[in-house]
Coordinates of C-alpha atoms in Angstrom, one line a residue:
Chain A
M1 CA -4.7 0.5 28.1
M2 CA -4.2 0.3 24.3
K3 CA -1.0 2.1 24.6
V4 CA 0.4 -0.6 26.8
F5 CA -0.3 -3.2 24.1
G6 CA 0.7 -0.8 21.2
S7 CA 4.4 -0.2 22.0
K8 CA 7.2 -2.5 22.9
W9 CA 8.6 -2.3 26.4
S10 CA 12.2 -1.4 27.0
F11 CA 14.4 -3.7 28.9
W12 CA 14.1 -1.9 32.3
I13 CA 10.3 -2.2 32.2
S14 CA 10.6 -5.8 31.1
G15 CA 13.1 -6.6 33.7
L16 CA 11.0 -5.0 36.5
V17 CA 7.9 -6.7 35.5
I18 CA 9.4 -10.2 35.3
A19 CA 11.2 -9.6 38.7
L20 CA 7.8 -8.6 40.3
I21 CA 6.2 -11.7 38.7
F22 CA 8.8 -14.1 40.0
N23 CA 8.5 -12.7 43.5
L24 CA 4.7 -12.7 43.3
A25 CA 5.0 -16.4 42.4
L26 CA 7.2 -17.1 45.4
Y27 CA 4.7 -15.5 47.6
L28 CA 1.7 -17.1 46.1
F29 CA 3.0 -20.6 45.6
D30 CA 5.9 -20.8 47.9
S31 CA 7.7 -22.3 44.9
P32 CA 9.2 -20.7 41.8
I33 CA 7.4 -20.8 38.5
G34 CA 8.7 -23.0 35.8
M35 CA 7.5 -25.0 32.8
S36 CA 9.4 -28.2 32.8
N37 CA 6.9 -29.9 35.1
G38 CA 4.1 -28.6 33.0
Y39 CA 5.5 -30.5 30.0
L40 CA 6.1 -33.7 32.1
P41 CA 2.4 -34.9 32.2
L42 CA 2.1 -34.3 28.5
S43 CA 5.2 -36.3 27.8
Q44 CA 3.9 -39.2 30.1
Y45 CA 0.6 -39.1 28.3
C46 CA 2.2 -39.3 24.8
V47 CA 4.3 -42.2 26.0
K48 CA 1.4 -44.0 27.3
V49 CA -0.6 -43.5 24.1
I50 CA 2.3 -44.6 21.9
D51 CA 3.0 -47.7 24.1
N52 CA -0.6 -48.9 24.2
G53 CA -1.7 -47.6 20.7
K54 CA -5.0 -46.2 22.3
I55 CA -6.2 -42.6 23.0
Y56 CA -6.8 -42.0 26.6
A57 CA -8.6 -39.1 28.4
P58 CA -6.1 -36.2 28.8
P59 CA -4.3 -35.9 32.1
A60 CA -5.7 -33.6 34.8
I61 CA -4.5 -30.1 34.8
D62 CA -2.1 -29.3 37.6
W63 CA -1.0 -25.8 38.4
Q64 CA 2.2 -26.0 36.2
T65 CA 0.2 -27.1 33.2
G66 CA -2.3 -24.3 34.0
F67 CA 0.7 -21.9 34.0
L68 CA 1.7 -23.2 30.5
L69 CA -1.9 -22.7 29.3
G70 CA -1.9 -19.3 30.8
I71 CA 1.2 -18.3 28.8
M72 CA -0.4 -19.5 25.6
L73 CA -3.6 -17.5 26.2
G74 CA -1.7 -14.4 27.4
A75 CA 0.6 -14.4 24.4
F76 CA -2.2 -15.2 22.0
I77 CA -4.4 -12.3 23.3
T78 CA -1.5 -9.8 23.5
A79 CA -0.2 -10.7 20.0
L80 CA -3.8 -10.3 18.5
L81 CA -4.3 -6.9 20.2
S82 CA -0.8 -5.7 19.2
G83 CA -0.8 -7.0 15.7
D84 CA 2.1 -9.4 16.3
W85 CA 0.1 -12.5 15.3
K86 CA 1.5 -14.0 12.3
F87 CA 1.1 -17.4 10.6
E88 CA 4.6 -18.9 9.8
L89 CA 5.2 -22.6 8.9
Y90 CA 9.0 -22.1 9.2
P91 CA 11.4 -19.2 10.1
P92 CA 12.0 -16.9 7.0
E93 CA 15.9 -17.5 7.5
M94 CA 15.4 -21.1 6.6
G95 CA 15.1 -20.3 2.9
K96 CA 12.5 -19.7 0.3
E97 CA 11.9 -23.2 -1.0
F98 CA 9.1 -24.8 1.0
F99 CA 10.2 -28.5 1.5
P100 CA 13.8 -27.9 2.3
A101 CA 12.9 -25.0 4.7
L102 CA 10.2 -27.0 6.3
G103 CA 12.6 -30.0 6.8
K104 CA 15.4 -27.8 8.2
S105 CA 12.9 -26.2 10.5
I106 CA 11.7 -29.7 11.8
L107 CA 15.2 -31.0 12.3
K108 CA 16.5 -28.0 14.0
G109 CA 13.4 -27.6 16.1
V110 CA 13.3 -31.1 17.4
F111 CA 17.0 -31.5 18.0
G112 CA 17.3 -28.0 19.6
G113 CA 14.3 -28.5 21.8
F114 CA 15.5 -31.9 22.9
M115 CA 18.9 -30.6 23.8
V116 CA 17.4 -27.6 25.7
M117 CA 15.1 -29.8 27.8
L118 CA 17.7 -32.5 28.4
G119 CA 20.2 -29.9 29.7
L120 CA 17.5 -28.3 31.9
Q121 CA 16.5 -31.6 33.3
I122 CA 20.2 -32.6 34.0
A123 CA 20.7 -29.2 35.7
G124 CA 17.5 -29.9 37.8
D125 CA 15.2 -27.1 37.0
S126 CA 13.4 -25.2 34.2
F127 CA 14.9 -22.0 32.7
F128 CA 12.6 -19.8 34.7
G129 CA 13.4 -21.8 37.8
Q130 CA 17.1 -21.2 37.3
W131 CA 16.4 -17.5 36.7
A132 CA 14.3 -17.3 39.9
A133 CA 17.1 -19.2 41.8
A134 CA 19.8 -16.8 40.6
M135 CA 17.6 -14.0 42.2
Q136 CA 17.9 -16.1 45.5
L137 CA 21.8 -16.2 44.9
S138 CA 21.8 -19.9 44.2
A139 CA 25.5 -20.8 43.1
G140 CA 24.2 -23.8 41.2
A141 CA 21.9 -21.6 39.1
W142 CA 24.6 -19.0 38.4
L143 CA 26.9 -21.9 37.3
F144 CA 24.2 -23.2 35.0
L145 CA 23.3 -19.8 33.5
I146 CA 26.9 -18.7 33.0
T147 CA 27.7 -22.1 31.1
F148 CA 24.4 -21.8 29.2
F149 CA 25.2 -18.3 27.9
V150 CA 28.8 -18.9 27.2
T151 CA 28.1 -22.2 25.2
G152 CA 25.1 -20.7 23.4
T153 CA 27.1 -17.7 22.4
I154 CA 30.1 -19.5 21.2
L155 CA 28.1 -22.0 19.2
S156 CA 25.7 -19.4 17.8
I157 CA 28.8 -17.5 16.4
I158 CA 30.3 -20.6 14.9
L159 CA 26.9 -21.7 13.3
S160 CA 26.3 -18.2 12.0
K161 CA 29.8 -18.1 10.4
R162 CA 29.4 -21.4 8.9
A163 CA 26.0 -20.4 7.5
G164 CA 27.6 -17.3 6.0
E165 CA 30.4 -19.3 4.4
G166 CA 27.7 -21.7 3.0
E167 CA 25.8 -18.8 1.4
K168 CA 28.9 -17.5 -0.3
Chain B
M1 CA 3.9 -13.3 58.1
E2 CA 4.6 -16.1 55.7
P3 CA 4.2 -17.1 52.0
L4 CA 0.5 -17.7 51.0
A5 CA 1.3 -21.2 49.6
L6 CA -2.0 -21.6 47.8
T7 CA -3.3 -25.1 47.3
G8 CA -6.0 -26.8 45.1
N9 CA -8.0 -24.8 42.6
Y10 CA -6.8 -21.5 44.1
K11 CA -3.3 -22.5 43.1
L12 CA -4.5 -23.5 39.6
A13 CA -6.4 -20.2 39.1
A14 CA -3.3 -18.1 40.3
A15 CA -1.0 -20.1 38.0
I16 CA -3.2 -19.4 35.0
V17 CA -3.3 -15.7 35.9
I18 CA 0.4 -15.6 36.4
G19 CA 0.8 -17.5 33.1
L20 CA -1.3 -14.9 31.4
L21 CA 0.9 -12.1 32.7
V22 CA 4.1 -14.0 31.6
G23 CA 2.5 -14.5 28.2
C24 CA 1.7 -10.8 27.8
W25 CA 5.2 -10.0 29.2
L26 CA 6.9 -12.1 26.5
I27 CA 5.2 -10.5 23.7
R28 CA 5.4 -6.9 24.9
S29 CA 9.1 -7.2 25.8
D30 CA 9.9 -8.7 22.3
L31 CA 11.5 -11.7 24.0
A32 CA 9.4 -14.5 22.6
W33 CA 10.8 -14.3 19.0
R34 CA 13.5 -16.6 17.8
E35 CA 15.5 -13.9 16.0
K36 CA 15.7 -11.7 19.1
V37 CA 17.2 -14.6 21.2
Q38 CA 19.6 -15.5 18.4
E39 CA 20.7 -11.9 17.9
S40 CA 21.4 -11.8 21.6
F41 CA 23.6 -14.9 21.4
L42 CA 25.3 -13.5 18.4
L43 CA 26.1 -10.4 20.5
K44 CA 24.2 -8.1 18.0
N45 CA 21.3 -7.1 20.3
G46 CA 21.6 -6.7 24.0
L47 CA 17.8 -6.7 24.8
W48 CA 17.6 -10.3 26.2
L49 CA 20.8 -10.0 28.2
K50 CA 20.0 -6.6 29.6
T51 CA 16.4 -7.7 30.6
F52 CA 17.9 -10.8 32.2
L53 CA 20.5 -9.0 34.2
F54 CA 18.3 -6.0 35.2
A55 CA 15.5 -8.6 36.3
I56 CA 18.1 -10.3 38.5
A57 CA 19.3 -7.0 40.1
I58 CA 15.8 -5.9 40.9
G59 CA 14.5 -9.4 41.7
T60 CA 17.2 -10.0 44.2
L61 CA 16.4 -6.7 45.9
I62 CA 12.7 -7.5 46.1
F63 CA 13.4 -11.0 47.3
Y64 CA 15.7 -9.7 50.0
C65 CA 12.9 -7.4 51.3
G66 CA 10.3 -10.1 51.0
K67 CA 12.6 -12.5 52.9
W68 CA 13.1 -9.9 55.6
A69 CA 9.3 -9.3 55.8
G70 CA 8.7 -13.1 56.0
I71 CA 6.5 -13.2 52.9
E72 CA 9.0 -15.2 50.9
R73 CA 11.2 -18.2 51.7
L74 CA 14.4 -19.4 50.0
N75 CA 13.1 -21.9 47.4
V76 CA 15.9 -23.4 45.3
R77 CA 16.1 -27.0 44.0
P78 CA 19.3 -28.8 44.9
A79 CA 22.0 -28.4 42.4
Y80 CA 25.2 -30.3 41.7
L81 CA 28.4 -28.7 40.3
W82 CA 28.8 -31.1 37.4
G83 CA 25.0 -31.3 36.8
A84 CA 24.8 -27.5 36.4
V85 CA 27.8 -27.3 34.2
T86 CA 26.8 -30.3 31.9
G87 CA 23.2 -29.1 31.8
G88 CA 24.3 -25.6 30.9
I89 CA 26.5 -26.9 28.1
I90 CA 23.8 -29.1 26.7
A91 CA 21.1 -26.5 26.9
G92 CA 23.5 -23.9 25.5
I93 CA 23.9 -26.1 22.4
G94 CA 20.1 -26.5 22.1
I95 CA 19.3 -22.8 22.2
A96 CA 22.1 -22.1 19.6
V97 CA 20.4 -24.5 17.3
C98 CA 16.6 -23.8 17.9
G99 CA 16.7 -20.3 19.6
K100 CA 14.0 -21.2 22.1
I101 CA 13.5 -21.9 25.7
P102 CA 10.3 -23.7 27.1
V103 CA 8.4 -20.5 27.7
T104 CA 9.1 -18.7 24.5
A105 CA 8.4 -21.8 22.4
V106 CA 4.8 -21.9 23.9
A107 CA 4.3 -18.2 23.6
S108 CA 5.5 -18.0 19.9
L109 CA 3.3 -21.1 18.9
A110 CA 0.3 -19.2 20.3
C111 CA 1.3 -16.3 18.1
G112 CA 1.1 -18.4 14.9
R113 CA 4.7 -19.4 14.7
I114 CA 3.9 -23.1 13.8
F115 CA 7.6 -24.1 13.7
S116 CA 7.6 -23.8 17.5
F117 CA 5.6 -27.0 17.7
W118 CA 8.7 -29.0 16.6
V119 CA 10.7 -27.4 19.4
I120 CA 8.0 -28.5 21.8
L121 CA 8.0 -32.0 20.4
G122 CA 11.8 -32.0 21.1
F123 CA 11.1 -30.9 24.7
I124 CA 8.6 -33.7 25.2
T125 CA 10.9 -36.4 23.8
A126 CA 13.7 -35.4 26.2
F127 CA 11.8 -36.6 29.4
P128 CA 11.7 -40.4 28.5
V129 CA 15.4 -40.1 27.7
V130 CA 16.2 -38.4 31.0
K131 CA 14.2 -41.2 32.8
L132 CA 16.3 -43.7 30.9
I133 CA 19.6 -42.3 31.9
S134 CA 18.8 -41.1 35.4
G135 CA 20.4 -44.2 37.0
M136 CA 23.7 -43.4 35.1
L137 CA 23.4 -39.7 36.0
S138 CA 23.0 -40.6 39.8
K139 CA 26.2 -42.7 39.6
T140 CA 28.2 -40.1 37.6
I141 CA 27.7 -36.4 37.7
Y142 CA 25.4 -36.2 40.6
N143 CA 27.9 -38.4 42.6
W144 CA 31.1 -36.6 41.8
T145 CA 30.5 -33.8 44.2
Q146 CA 28.2 -32.9 47.2
P147 CA 25.2 -30.8 46.5
I148 CA 25.9 -27.0 46.3
G149 CA 25.0 -25.5 49.7
N150 CA 22.4 -22.8 49.0
E151 CA 21.6 -22.2 52.6
R152 CA 25.3 -21.3 53.2
V153 CA 25.1 -18.8 50.3
F154 CA 21.9 -17.4 51.7
N155 CA 23.2 -17.0 55.3
N156 CA 25.8 -14.6 53.9
F157 CA 23.0 -12.7 52.3
A158 CA 22.7 -10.2 55.2
S159 CA 26.1 -10.5 56.8
L160 CA 29.2 -8.4 56.1
N161 CA 29.9 -10.4 53.0
F162 CA 26.9 -8.6 51.4
A163 CA 26.6 -11.1 48.6
M164 CA 23.2 -9.4 47.6
I165 CA 24.9 -5.9 47.2
W166 CA 27.6 -7.4 45.1
T167 CA 25.2 -9.4 42.9
V168 CA 22.9 -6.3 42.4
S169 CA 25.9 -4.0 41.7
V170 CA 27.6 -6.4 39.2
C171 CA 24.2 -7.0 37.4
L172 CA 23.5 -3.3 37.1
L173 CA 27.0 -2.4 35.9
L174 CA 26.7 -5.2 33.3
T175 CA 23.5 -3.9 32.2
V176 CA 24.9 -0.3 31.7
F177 CA 27.9 -1.9 29.9
L178 CA 25.6 -3.7 27.4
Q179 CA 23.5 -0.6 27.0
Y180 CA 26.5 1.2 25.6
T181 CA 28.1 -1.7 23.7
L182 CA 25.3 -3.9 22.2
G183 CA 22.7 -1.2 21.7
S184 CA 19.1 -1.0 22.6
G185 CA 17.7 -3.7 20.5
K186 CA 14.9 -1.5 19.4
K187 CA 15.5 -2.3 15.7
Q188 CA 12.4 -3.9 14.2

């Protein structure tokens, strides 16, 4: 048991496991797993609190929010058991000075997260939903995933080169 | 036989268990970390892409068997050509900047990477914006083309077109190609 938690899985074990999980979810729920709808009640709750300036009782947990909580718990337990748990306020590559690194981390995090979720919502499904749809040969999911990877790769290379020039 | 299609508390309990498995999977497979995702997009480490393609190859085969046995049904949300392309471009920009998708952000926050909270805040702020622009989206990108016909694609699944065999073969070939070009991604 501890050996499973003590070593990293190779790509083929990871691929096999997630393929089984996706298909198990399709059997159990008759719906693919995804997290976008898990975030939706949280977003609606935040908007309600900000609009009215009052703290309300948190929204009831639906199955997708339960999925989100399960991921947090699963990742937390596994990271503790495997020694991967580490407290980090900002990623190490953001620099060594505290406030500039924290500021950069906040800006990049909020902007990047906003763009990822905006893109997923426009495409109509979560990333896991698109992945599961690709297994069901959905042309729309394949289009999304190819565009996503091509854009992500091109922009990552451009940003990395610019960051490298900046350091010089 | 047909899908179990759980409801109520059983569905919630099963979702939490599946979430636990996904959380464990993310950490054990090394896919929750920002640097691994970024290395993949910089074509320095093939771990993410290989896992992704291998999972599609195996998942497609399992889904085909499940569909044949009647325990799984085609379950895909409607997609639009320009919706998928525009969404892919915008989400691609996002991942290049923050290096996270919804599942990895939640998992890495639970592992002490506090900066993932800002990414989750970004996710949450996107919903009201989507609601604001939904009318405009319905008149534009969702209106330019008809929904993409998934049923038509699926009908070819077991016909002489063998879309399933092609998908599985191409994904496996790409996985082998990446294994010999981008490396194993075992560098810690």
